[in-house]
XYZ file of C-alpha atoms in Angstrom:
549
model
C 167.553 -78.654 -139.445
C 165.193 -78.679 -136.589
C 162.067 -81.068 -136.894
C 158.832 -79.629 -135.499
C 157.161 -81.435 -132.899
C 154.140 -82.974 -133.782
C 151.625 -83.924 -131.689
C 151.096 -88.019 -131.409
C 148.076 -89.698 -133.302
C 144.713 -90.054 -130.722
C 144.645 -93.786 -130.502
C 140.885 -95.471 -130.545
C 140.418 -95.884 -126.997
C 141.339 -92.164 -126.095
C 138.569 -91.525 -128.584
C 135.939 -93.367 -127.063
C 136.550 -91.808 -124.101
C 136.304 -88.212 -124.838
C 133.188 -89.007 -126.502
C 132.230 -90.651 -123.360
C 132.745 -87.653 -121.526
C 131.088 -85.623 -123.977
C 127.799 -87.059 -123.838
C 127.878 -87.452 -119.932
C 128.019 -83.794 -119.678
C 125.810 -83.107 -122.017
C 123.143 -85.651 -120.708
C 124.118 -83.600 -116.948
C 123.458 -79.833 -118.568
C 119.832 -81.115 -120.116
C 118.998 -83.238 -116.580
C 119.669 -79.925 -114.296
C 117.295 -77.652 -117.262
C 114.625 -80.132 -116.882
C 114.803 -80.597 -112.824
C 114.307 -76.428 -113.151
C 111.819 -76.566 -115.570
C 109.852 -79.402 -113.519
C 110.223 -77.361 -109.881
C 108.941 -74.622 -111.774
C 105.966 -76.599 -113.303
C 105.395 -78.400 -109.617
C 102.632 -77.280 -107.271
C 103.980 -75.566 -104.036
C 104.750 -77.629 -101.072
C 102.210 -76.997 -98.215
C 104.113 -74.824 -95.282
C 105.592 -76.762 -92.307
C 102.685 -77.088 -89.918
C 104.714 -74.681 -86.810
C 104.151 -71.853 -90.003
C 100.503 -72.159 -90.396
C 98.343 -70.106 -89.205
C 97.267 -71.778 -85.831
C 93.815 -72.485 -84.749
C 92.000 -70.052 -82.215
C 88.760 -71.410 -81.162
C 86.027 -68.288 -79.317
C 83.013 -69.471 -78.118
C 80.505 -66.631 -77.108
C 78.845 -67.835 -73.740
C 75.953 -65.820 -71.673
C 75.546 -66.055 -67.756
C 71.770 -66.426 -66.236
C 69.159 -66.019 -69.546
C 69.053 -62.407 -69.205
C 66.150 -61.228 -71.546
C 68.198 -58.580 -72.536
C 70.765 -61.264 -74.323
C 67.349 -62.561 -76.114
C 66.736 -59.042 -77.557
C 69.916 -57.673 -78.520
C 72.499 -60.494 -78.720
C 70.152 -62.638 -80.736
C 69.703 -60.359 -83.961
C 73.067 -60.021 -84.071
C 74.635 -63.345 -83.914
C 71.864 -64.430 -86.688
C 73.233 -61.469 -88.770
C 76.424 -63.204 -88.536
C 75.490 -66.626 -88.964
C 76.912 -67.454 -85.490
C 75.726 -69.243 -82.131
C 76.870 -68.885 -78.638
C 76.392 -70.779 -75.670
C 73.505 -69.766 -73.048
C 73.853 -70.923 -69.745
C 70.124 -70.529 -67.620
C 69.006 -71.666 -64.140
C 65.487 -73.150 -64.774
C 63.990 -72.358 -61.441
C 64.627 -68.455 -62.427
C 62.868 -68.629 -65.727
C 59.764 -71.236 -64.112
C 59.805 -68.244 -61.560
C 59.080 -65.777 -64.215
C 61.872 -63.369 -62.870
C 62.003 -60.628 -64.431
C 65.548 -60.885 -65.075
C 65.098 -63.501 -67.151
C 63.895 -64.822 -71.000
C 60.410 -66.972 -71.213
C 60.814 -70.615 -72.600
C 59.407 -69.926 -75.714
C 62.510 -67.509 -75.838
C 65.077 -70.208 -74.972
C 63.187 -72.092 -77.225
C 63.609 -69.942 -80.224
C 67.034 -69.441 -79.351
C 68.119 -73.359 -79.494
C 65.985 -73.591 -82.601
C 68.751 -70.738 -83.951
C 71.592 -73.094 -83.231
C 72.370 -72.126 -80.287
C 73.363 -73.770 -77.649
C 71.331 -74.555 -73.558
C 73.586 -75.585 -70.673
C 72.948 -75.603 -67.149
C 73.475 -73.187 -64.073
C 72.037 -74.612 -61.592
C 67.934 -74.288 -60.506
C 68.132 -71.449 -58.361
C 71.678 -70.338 -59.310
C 73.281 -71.299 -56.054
C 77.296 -70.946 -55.534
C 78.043 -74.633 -54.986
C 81.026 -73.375 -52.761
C 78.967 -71.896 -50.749
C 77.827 -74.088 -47.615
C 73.913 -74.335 -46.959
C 73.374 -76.803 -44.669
C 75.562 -77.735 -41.274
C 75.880 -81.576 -41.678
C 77.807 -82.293 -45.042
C 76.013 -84.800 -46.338
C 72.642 -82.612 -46.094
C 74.726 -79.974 -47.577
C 76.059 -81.963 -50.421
C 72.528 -83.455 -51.505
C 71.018 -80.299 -51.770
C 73.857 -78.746 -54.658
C 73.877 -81.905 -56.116
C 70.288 -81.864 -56.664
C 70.696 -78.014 -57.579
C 72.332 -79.349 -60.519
C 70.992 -82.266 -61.169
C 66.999 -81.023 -61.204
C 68.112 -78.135 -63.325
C 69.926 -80.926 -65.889
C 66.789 -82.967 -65.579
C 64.433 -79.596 -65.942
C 66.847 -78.834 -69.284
C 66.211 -82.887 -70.461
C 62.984 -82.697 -69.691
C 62.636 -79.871 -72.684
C 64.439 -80.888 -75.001
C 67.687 -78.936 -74.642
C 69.908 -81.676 -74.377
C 71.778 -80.013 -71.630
C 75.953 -81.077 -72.421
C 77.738 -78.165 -70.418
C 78.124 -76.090 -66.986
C 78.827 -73.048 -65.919
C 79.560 -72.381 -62.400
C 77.498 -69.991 -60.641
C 80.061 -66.943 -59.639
C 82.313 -69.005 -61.568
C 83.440 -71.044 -58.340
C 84.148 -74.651 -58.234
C 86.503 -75.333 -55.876
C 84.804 -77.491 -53.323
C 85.758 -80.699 -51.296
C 83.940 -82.479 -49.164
C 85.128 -85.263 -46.380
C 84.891 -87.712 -48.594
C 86.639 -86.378 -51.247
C 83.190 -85.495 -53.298
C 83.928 -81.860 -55.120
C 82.051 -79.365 -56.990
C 83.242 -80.594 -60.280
C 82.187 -84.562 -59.554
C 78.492 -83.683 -58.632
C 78.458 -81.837 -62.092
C 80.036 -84.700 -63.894
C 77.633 -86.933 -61.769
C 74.590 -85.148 -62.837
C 75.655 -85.998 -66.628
C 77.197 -82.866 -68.073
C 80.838 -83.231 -70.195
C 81.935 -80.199 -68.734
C 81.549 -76.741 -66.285
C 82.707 -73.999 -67.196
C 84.919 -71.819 -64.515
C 86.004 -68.138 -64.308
C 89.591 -67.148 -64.909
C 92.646 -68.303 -65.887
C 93.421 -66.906 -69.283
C 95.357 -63.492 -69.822
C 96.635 -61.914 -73.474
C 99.863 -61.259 -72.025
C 100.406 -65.197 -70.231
C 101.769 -67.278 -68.934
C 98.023 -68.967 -70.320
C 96.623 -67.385 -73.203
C 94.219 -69.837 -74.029
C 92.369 -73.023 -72.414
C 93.902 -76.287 -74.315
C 91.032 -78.457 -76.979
C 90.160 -81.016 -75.038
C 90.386 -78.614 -72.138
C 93.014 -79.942 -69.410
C 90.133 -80.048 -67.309
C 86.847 -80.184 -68.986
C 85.097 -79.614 -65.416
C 87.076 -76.374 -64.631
C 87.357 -75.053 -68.036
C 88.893 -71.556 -67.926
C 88.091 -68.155 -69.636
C 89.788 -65.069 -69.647
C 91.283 -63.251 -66.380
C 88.337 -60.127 -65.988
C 88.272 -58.656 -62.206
C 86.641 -55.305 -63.467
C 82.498 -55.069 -63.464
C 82.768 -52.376 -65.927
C 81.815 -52.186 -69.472
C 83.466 -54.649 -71.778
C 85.642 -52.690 -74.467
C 85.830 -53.965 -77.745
C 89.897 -53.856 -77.473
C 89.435 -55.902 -74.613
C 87.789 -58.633 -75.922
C 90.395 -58.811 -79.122
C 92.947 -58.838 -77.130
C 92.339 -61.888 -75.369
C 91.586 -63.650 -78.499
C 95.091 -62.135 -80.182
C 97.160 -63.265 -77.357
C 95.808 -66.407 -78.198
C 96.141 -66.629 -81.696
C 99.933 -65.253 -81.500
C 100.884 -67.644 -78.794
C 100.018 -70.941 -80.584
C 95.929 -70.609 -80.610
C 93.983 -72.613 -78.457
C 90.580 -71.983 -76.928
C 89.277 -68.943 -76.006
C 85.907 -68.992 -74.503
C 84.153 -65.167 -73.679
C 82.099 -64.420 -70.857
C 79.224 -61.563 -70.955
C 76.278 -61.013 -68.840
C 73.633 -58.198 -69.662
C 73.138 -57.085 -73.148
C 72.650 -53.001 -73.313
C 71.042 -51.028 -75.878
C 71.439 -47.120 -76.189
C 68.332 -45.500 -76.626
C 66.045 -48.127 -74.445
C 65.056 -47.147 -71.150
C 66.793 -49.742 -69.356
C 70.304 -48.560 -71.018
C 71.585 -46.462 -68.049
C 70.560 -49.559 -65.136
C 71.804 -51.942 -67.254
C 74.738 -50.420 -68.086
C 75.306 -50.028 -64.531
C 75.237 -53.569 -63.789
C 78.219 -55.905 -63.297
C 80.378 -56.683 -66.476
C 77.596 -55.319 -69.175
C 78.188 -55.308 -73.168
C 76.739 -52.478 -74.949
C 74.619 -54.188 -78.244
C 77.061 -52.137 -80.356
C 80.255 -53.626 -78.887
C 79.276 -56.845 -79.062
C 78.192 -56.379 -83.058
C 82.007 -54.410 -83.464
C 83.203 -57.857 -82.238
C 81.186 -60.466 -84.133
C 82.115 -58.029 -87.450
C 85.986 -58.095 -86.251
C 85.266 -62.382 -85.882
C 83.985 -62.763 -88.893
C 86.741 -61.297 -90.905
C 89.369 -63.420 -89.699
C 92.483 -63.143 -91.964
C 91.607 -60.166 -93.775
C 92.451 -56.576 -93.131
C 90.957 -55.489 -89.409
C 89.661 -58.326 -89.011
C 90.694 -61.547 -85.970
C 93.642 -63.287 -86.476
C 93.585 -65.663 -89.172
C 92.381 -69.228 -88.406
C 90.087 -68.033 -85.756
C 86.777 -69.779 -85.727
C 83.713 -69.200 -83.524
C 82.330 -72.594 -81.968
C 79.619 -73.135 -79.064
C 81.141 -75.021 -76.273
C 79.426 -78.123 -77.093
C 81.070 -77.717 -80.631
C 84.503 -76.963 -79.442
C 84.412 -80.221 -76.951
C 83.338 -82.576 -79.632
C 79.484 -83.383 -78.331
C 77.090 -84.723 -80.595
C 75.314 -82.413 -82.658
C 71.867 -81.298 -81.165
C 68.582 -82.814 -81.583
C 65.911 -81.271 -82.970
C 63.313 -79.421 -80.534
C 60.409 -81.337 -79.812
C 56.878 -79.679 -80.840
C 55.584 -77.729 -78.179
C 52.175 -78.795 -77.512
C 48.887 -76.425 -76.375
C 46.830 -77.725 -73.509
C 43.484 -75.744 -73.076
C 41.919 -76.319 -69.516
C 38.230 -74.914 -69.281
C 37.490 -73.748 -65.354
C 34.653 -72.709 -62.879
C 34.765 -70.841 -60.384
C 32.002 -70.614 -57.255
C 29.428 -73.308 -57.901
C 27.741 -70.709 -60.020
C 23.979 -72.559 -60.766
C 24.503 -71.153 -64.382
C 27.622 -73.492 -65.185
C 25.394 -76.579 -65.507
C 24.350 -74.951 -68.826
C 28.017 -75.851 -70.144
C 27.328 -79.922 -69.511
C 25.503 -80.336 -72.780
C 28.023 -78.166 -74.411
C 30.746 -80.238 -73.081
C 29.644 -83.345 -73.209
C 28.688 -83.154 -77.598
C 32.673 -81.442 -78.124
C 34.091 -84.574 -76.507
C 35.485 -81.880 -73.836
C 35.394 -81.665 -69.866
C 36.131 -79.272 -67.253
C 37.321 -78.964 -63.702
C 34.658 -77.115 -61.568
C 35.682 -75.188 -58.599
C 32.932 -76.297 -55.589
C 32.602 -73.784 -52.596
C 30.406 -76.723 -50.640
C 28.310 -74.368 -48.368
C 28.105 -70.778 -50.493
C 26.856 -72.772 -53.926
C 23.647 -72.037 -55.897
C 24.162 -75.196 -58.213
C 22.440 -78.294 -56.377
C 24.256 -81.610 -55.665
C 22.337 -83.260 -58.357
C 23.852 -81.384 -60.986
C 27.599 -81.285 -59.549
C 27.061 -85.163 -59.776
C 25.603 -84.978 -63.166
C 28.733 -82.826 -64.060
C 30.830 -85.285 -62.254
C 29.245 -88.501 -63.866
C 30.031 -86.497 -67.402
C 33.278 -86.371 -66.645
C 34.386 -83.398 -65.608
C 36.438 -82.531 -62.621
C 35.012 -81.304 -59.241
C 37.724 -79.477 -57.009
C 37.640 -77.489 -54.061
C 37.237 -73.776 -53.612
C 36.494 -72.980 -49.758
C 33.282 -74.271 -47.877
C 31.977 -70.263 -47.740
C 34.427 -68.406 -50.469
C 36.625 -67.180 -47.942
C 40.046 -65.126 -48.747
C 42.817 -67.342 -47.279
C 45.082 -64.208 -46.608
C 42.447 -62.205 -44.863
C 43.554 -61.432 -41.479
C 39.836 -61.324 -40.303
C 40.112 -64.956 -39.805
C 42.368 -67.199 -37.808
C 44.549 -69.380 -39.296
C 42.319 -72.556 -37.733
C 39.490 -71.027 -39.488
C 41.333 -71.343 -43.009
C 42.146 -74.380 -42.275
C 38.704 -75.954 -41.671
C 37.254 -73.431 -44.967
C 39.858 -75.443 -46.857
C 39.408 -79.347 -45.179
C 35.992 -79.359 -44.426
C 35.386 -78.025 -48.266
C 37.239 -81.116 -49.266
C 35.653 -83.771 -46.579
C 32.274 -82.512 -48.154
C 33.128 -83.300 -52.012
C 35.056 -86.626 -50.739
C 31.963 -87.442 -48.574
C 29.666 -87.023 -51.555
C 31.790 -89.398 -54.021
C 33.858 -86.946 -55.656
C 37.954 -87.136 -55.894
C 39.166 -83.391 -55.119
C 42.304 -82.795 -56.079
C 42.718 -79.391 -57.466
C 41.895 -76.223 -55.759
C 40.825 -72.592 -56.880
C 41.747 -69.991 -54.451
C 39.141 -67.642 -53.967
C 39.306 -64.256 -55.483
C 42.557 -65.512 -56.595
C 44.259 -64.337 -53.236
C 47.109 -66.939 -52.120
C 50.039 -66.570 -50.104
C 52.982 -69.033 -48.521
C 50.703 -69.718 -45.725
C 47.569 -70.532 -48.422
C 49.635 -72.668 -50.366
C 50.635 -74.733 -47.363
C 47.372 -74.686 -45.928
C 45.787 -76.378 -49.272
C 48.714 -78.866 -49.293
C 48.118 -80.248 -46.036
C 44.175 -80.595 -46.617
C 45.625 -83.003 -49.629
C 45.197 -81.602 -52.934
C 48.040 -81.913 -55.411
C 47.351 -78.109 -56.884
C 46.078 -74.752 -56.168
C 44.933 -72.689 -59.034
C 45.650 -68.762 -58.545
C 44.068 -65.895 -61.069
C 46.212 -64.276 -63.738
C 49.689 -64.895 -64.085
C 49.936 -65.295 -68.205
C 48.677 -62.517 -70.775
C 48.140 -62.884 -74.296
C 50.929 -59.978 -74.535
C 53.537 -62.087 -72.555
C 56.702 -61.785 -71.721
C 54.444 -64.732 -70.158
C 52.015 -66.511 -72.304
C 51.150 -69.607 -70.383
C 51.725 -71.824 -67.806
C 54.278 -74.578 -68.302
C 53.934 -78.326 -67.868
C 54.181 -79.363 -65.324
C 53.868 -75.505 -63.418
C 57.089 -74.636 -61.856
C 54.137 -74.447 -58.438
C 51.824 -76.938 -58.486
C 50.267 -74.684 -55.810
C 50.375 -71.246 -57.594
C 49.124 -72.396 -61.364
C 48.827 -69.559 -63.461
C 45.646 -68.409 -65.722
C 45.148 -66.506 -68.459
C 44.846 -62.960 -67.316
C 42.546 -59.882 -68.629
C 41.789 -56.538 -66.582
C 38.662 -55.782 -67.573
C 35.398 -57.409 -65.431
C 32.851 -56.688 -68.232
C 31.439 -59.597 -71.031
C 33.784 -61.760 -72.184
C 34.574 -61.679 -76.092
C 35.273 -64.930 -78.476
C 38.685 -62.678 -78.682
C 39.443 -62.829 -74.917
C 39.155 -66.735 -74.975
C 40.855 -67.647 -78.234
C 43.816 -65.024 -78.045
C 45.371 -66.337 -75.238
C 45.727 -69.963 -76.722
C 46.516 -68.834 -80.459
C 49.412 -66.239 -78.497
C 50.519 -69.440 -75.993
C 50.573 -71.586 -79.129
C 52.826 -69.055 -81.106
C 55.384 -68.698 -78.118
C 56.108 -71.855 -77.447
C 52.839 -74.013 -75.781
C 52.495 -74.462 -72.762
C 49.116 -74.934 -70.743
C 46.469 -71.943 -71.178
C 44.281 -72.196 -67.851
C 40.848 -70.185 -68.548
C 38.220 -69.398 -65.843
C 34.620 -68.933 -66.349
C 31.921 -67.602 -63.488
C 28.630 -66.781 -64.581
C 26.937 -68.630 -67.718
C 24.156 -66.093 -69.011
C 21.590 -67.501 -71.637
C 19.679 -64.864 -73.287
C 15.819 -65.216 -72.829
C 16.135 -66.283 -68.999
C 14.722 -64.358 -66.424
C 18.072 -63.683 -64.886
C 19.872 -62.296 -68.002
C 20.712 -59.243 -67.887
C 21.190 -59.374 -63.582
C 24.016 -62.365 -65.039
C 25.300 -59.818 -68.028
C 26.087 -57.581 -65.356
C 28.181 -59.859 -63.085
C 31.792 -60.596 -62.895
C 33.278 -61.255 -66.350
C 30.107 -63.459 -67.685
C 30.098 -65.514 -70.860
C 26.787 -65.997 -73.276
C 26.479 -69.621 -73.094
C 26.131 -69.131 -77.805
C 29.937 -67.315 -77.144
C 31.370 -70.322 -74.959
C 29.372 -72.636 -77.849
C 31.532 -71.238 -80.513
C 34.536 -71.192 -78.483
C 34.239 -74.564 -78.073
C 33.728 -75.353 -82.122
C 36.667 -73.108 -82.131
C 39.170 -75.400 -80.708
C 36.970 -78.575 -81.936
C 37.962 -77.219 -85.546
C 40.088 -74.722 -85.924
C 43.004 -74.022 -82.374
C 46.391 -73.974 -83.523
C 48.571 -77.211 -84.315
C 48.939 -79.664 -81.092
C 46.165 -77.820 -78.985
C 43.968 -79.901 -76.856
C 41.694 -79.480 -73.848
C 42.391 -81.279 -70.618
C 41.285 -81.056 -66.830
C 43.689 -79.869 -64.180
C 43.662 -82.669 -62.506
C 44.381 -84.589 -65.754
C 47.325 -82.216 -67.091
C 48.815 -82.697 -63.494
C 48.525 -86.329 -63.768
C 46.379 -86.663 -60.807
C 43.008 -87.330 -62.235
């Protein structure tokens, strides 16, 4: 009979070790369902930093203070909560140019958060030479540079950056000096260039720090027309897809359809029209959503996007009110007591030899306080051609050797009918006074409000201007300071002729000169900015605001 085979007994150890496997791949299964469930459960790990979205820096930058960046750029980068850089030469804008914004509008655009760098004084090409023997040549940029930083310091701007004028810096000298070392020398952290950028390469975008913050570069743009809107997004794209970087945007004029400048302006070289430049500050500020700039773009000044310290706060623009006579009228001494109980003084203009006030009361005036300068010995025009040039010369000294003879210190001088040319100006220089005052100049109406401290010509000071020859009003003497005060400060130079006090013999021939002033109007004019002038406003001499008194 055959047996069946049966299958041998499972001794204890084999036992133990099944079980032993058992449980191991049990305890396996339930580890790999919890790592799952735990990945699952895990926050995301952050994307290598090649896959992020790089960082594309714009700063917005203007060439030369163009007014017409003032009134259309402005309202549109404060729509947008942005700030660009504004690069000004200081001797344009102490010039008045017309080209060119007022302080008070530089002013209001730093207070905005915007940024002031340099351009040089007069704007000068600091490739360009000026001056045969080197060293002559390489003084005069340098201080081209360096007054304009000063000028900027002087106001408060903080000046941190360049820009080169026609965007050229490169410049050696014999001994080695360059372009870009007289701008580091005059204590800017960097100057801005022109070129060297392109959206299709081989550089689409200047480095952060810059490879060389004193030739920092911008994008490639021979044209002088129009700047398109695809233009401009193209150089920051080829940026922003070729690893980001720094892409700094030039513009010049600012043009507005529908103002009668449009067409000129336009016309000029590399303009933006106001709409454009909105189109791109829209596209900017929807980065990284649908139509808008590549994501991670970011809009810095250039003092932001080369790490300077954060701007200071503007100073407060002071008022300085400086009360003038003209002629050696006899009717100004009626202004002494006046004067003398508002704690104020005055600079009187002396023509020595065509005066009706008498020596006595110039000296009375004089021991008061007030300020006796020079006006011509007989009220001559200085750019008549009915008299020689020897004959200015003497109207102008021997005016002076009178007052100096008679114990006065002249150091300011009024030019007569407020005529003044090159020749003038020199003339009054070389007789020794330290100013010459000229007629109108500021309005109450701008774009120029007042003179600024010191005056951009000590011998071409500019007063507070109004057309019309009849009576002056309370109105004509406090608008122009409460305007000056409201645009910035600055020094508000006011001339007087004829005092005419009502109840003297000679009113009404005095109501009918040149612009008079009842001496109960210049009383209340005077409580006026006693009591009530705007914030900061005080009342000065000439000699005293030019620090010559």
């Amino acid at each position: 009979m055959r047996r069946s085979k049966v299958s041998a007994p499972v001794g204890r150890a084999a036992r133990v070790s099944l079980e032993h496997r058992g449980n191991s791949l049990l305890r396996a299964f339930l580890g790999t369902i919890l790592v799952a469930l735990a990945l699952q459960a895990w926050p995301q790990a952050a994307p290598e930093a090649d896959a992020a979205d790089p960082a594309t820096v714009v700063s917005l930058t203007f060439n030369d203070a163009h007014v017409s960046a003032y009134t259309y750029a402005r309202p549109i980068l404060q729509a947008h909560a942005m700030n660009a850089t504004f690069y000004l030469a200081s001797g344009w804008i102490d010039k008045s140019f017309a080209c060119c914004m007022p302080w008070w509008q530089v002013d209001d655009l730093y207070r905005d958060g915007n940024e002031i760098g340099g351009m040089g004084t007069d704007h000068k090409d600091l490739t360009q030479t000026y001056f045969t023997d080197w060293t002559q040549d390489y003084a005069y940029k340098r201080q081209q540079v360096c007054g304009d930083w000063q000028r900027l310091s002087d106001s408060g701007y903080d000046p941190q950056t360049f820009a080169y004028p026609a965007g050229a810096y490169r410049y050696t000298y014999p001994d080695a000096s360059t372009a870009q070392s007289i701008v580091k020398s005059c204590g800017y952290r960097s100057a801005r260039a022109a070129g060297g950028l392109s959206p299709t390469g081989p550089v689409y975008s200047e480095t952060l720090p810059p490879k060389d913050a004193y030739a920092v570069r911008t994008p490639n743009n021979s044209s002088t027309a129009p700047l398109q809107l695809s233009t401009l997004q193209s150089w920051v794209t080829g940026a922003a897809t070729h690893g980001g970087g720094w892409v700094p945007l030039v513009f010049n004029q600012v043009c507005h359809n529908g103002a009668s400048t449009y067409s000129s302006c336009m016309s000029s070289s590399k303009p933006i029209d106001d709409s454009v430049f909105g189109a791109l500050l829209d596209w900017l500020a929807n980065a990284g959503q649908p139509g808008g700039a590549p994501a991670g773009t970011t809009v810095q000044t250039v003092r932001q996007a080369i790490g300077a310290p954060a701007q200071p706060t503007l100073p407060p623009r002071p008022t300085v009110v400086s009360l003038t006579f003209d002629d050696g009228d006899a009717s100004q001494y009626e202004t002494l007591p006046m004067l003398t109980a508002h704690g104020m003084r005055g600079t009187f203009y002396i023509s020595s030899s065509n005066k009706t006030i008498t020596w006595p009361q110039v000296s009375d005036l004089y021991a008061a306080g007030n300020e006796i300068g020079g006006h011509t010995a007989n009220h001559v025009d200085l750019t008549s051609s009915n008299l020689t040039n020897d004959q200015k010369v003497r109207e102008v000294c021997d005016d002076r050797q009178t007052l100096i003879q008679r114990g006065y210190n002249p150091v300011s001088f009024a030019y007569p009918f407020g005529s003044y040319d090159q020749n003038a100006q020199n003339i009054v220089q070389s007789c020794g006074y330290q100013s010459g005052r000229r007629a109108g100049g500021a309005t109450q109406t701008g774009p120029t409000y007042s003179e600024t401290i010191p005056p951009a010509n000590a011998y071409t000071i500019r007063t507070a201007y109004r057309a019309a020859t009849n009576e002056l009003q309370l109105a004509d003497l406090t608008a122009p300071v409460t305007a000056a005060a409201s645009h910035g400060g600055g020094w508000v130079v006011l001339v007087f002729h004829e005092i005419c006090v009502q109840g003297q013999s000679n009113f009404n021939s005095c109501m009918a000169s040149y612009k008079p002033v009842r001496n109960t109007t210049f009383n209340v004019f005077l409580d006026w900015l006693r009591d009530s002038p705007p914030p900061d406003t005080s009342v000065r001499t000439v000699g005293q605001v030019m620090n010559v008194a």
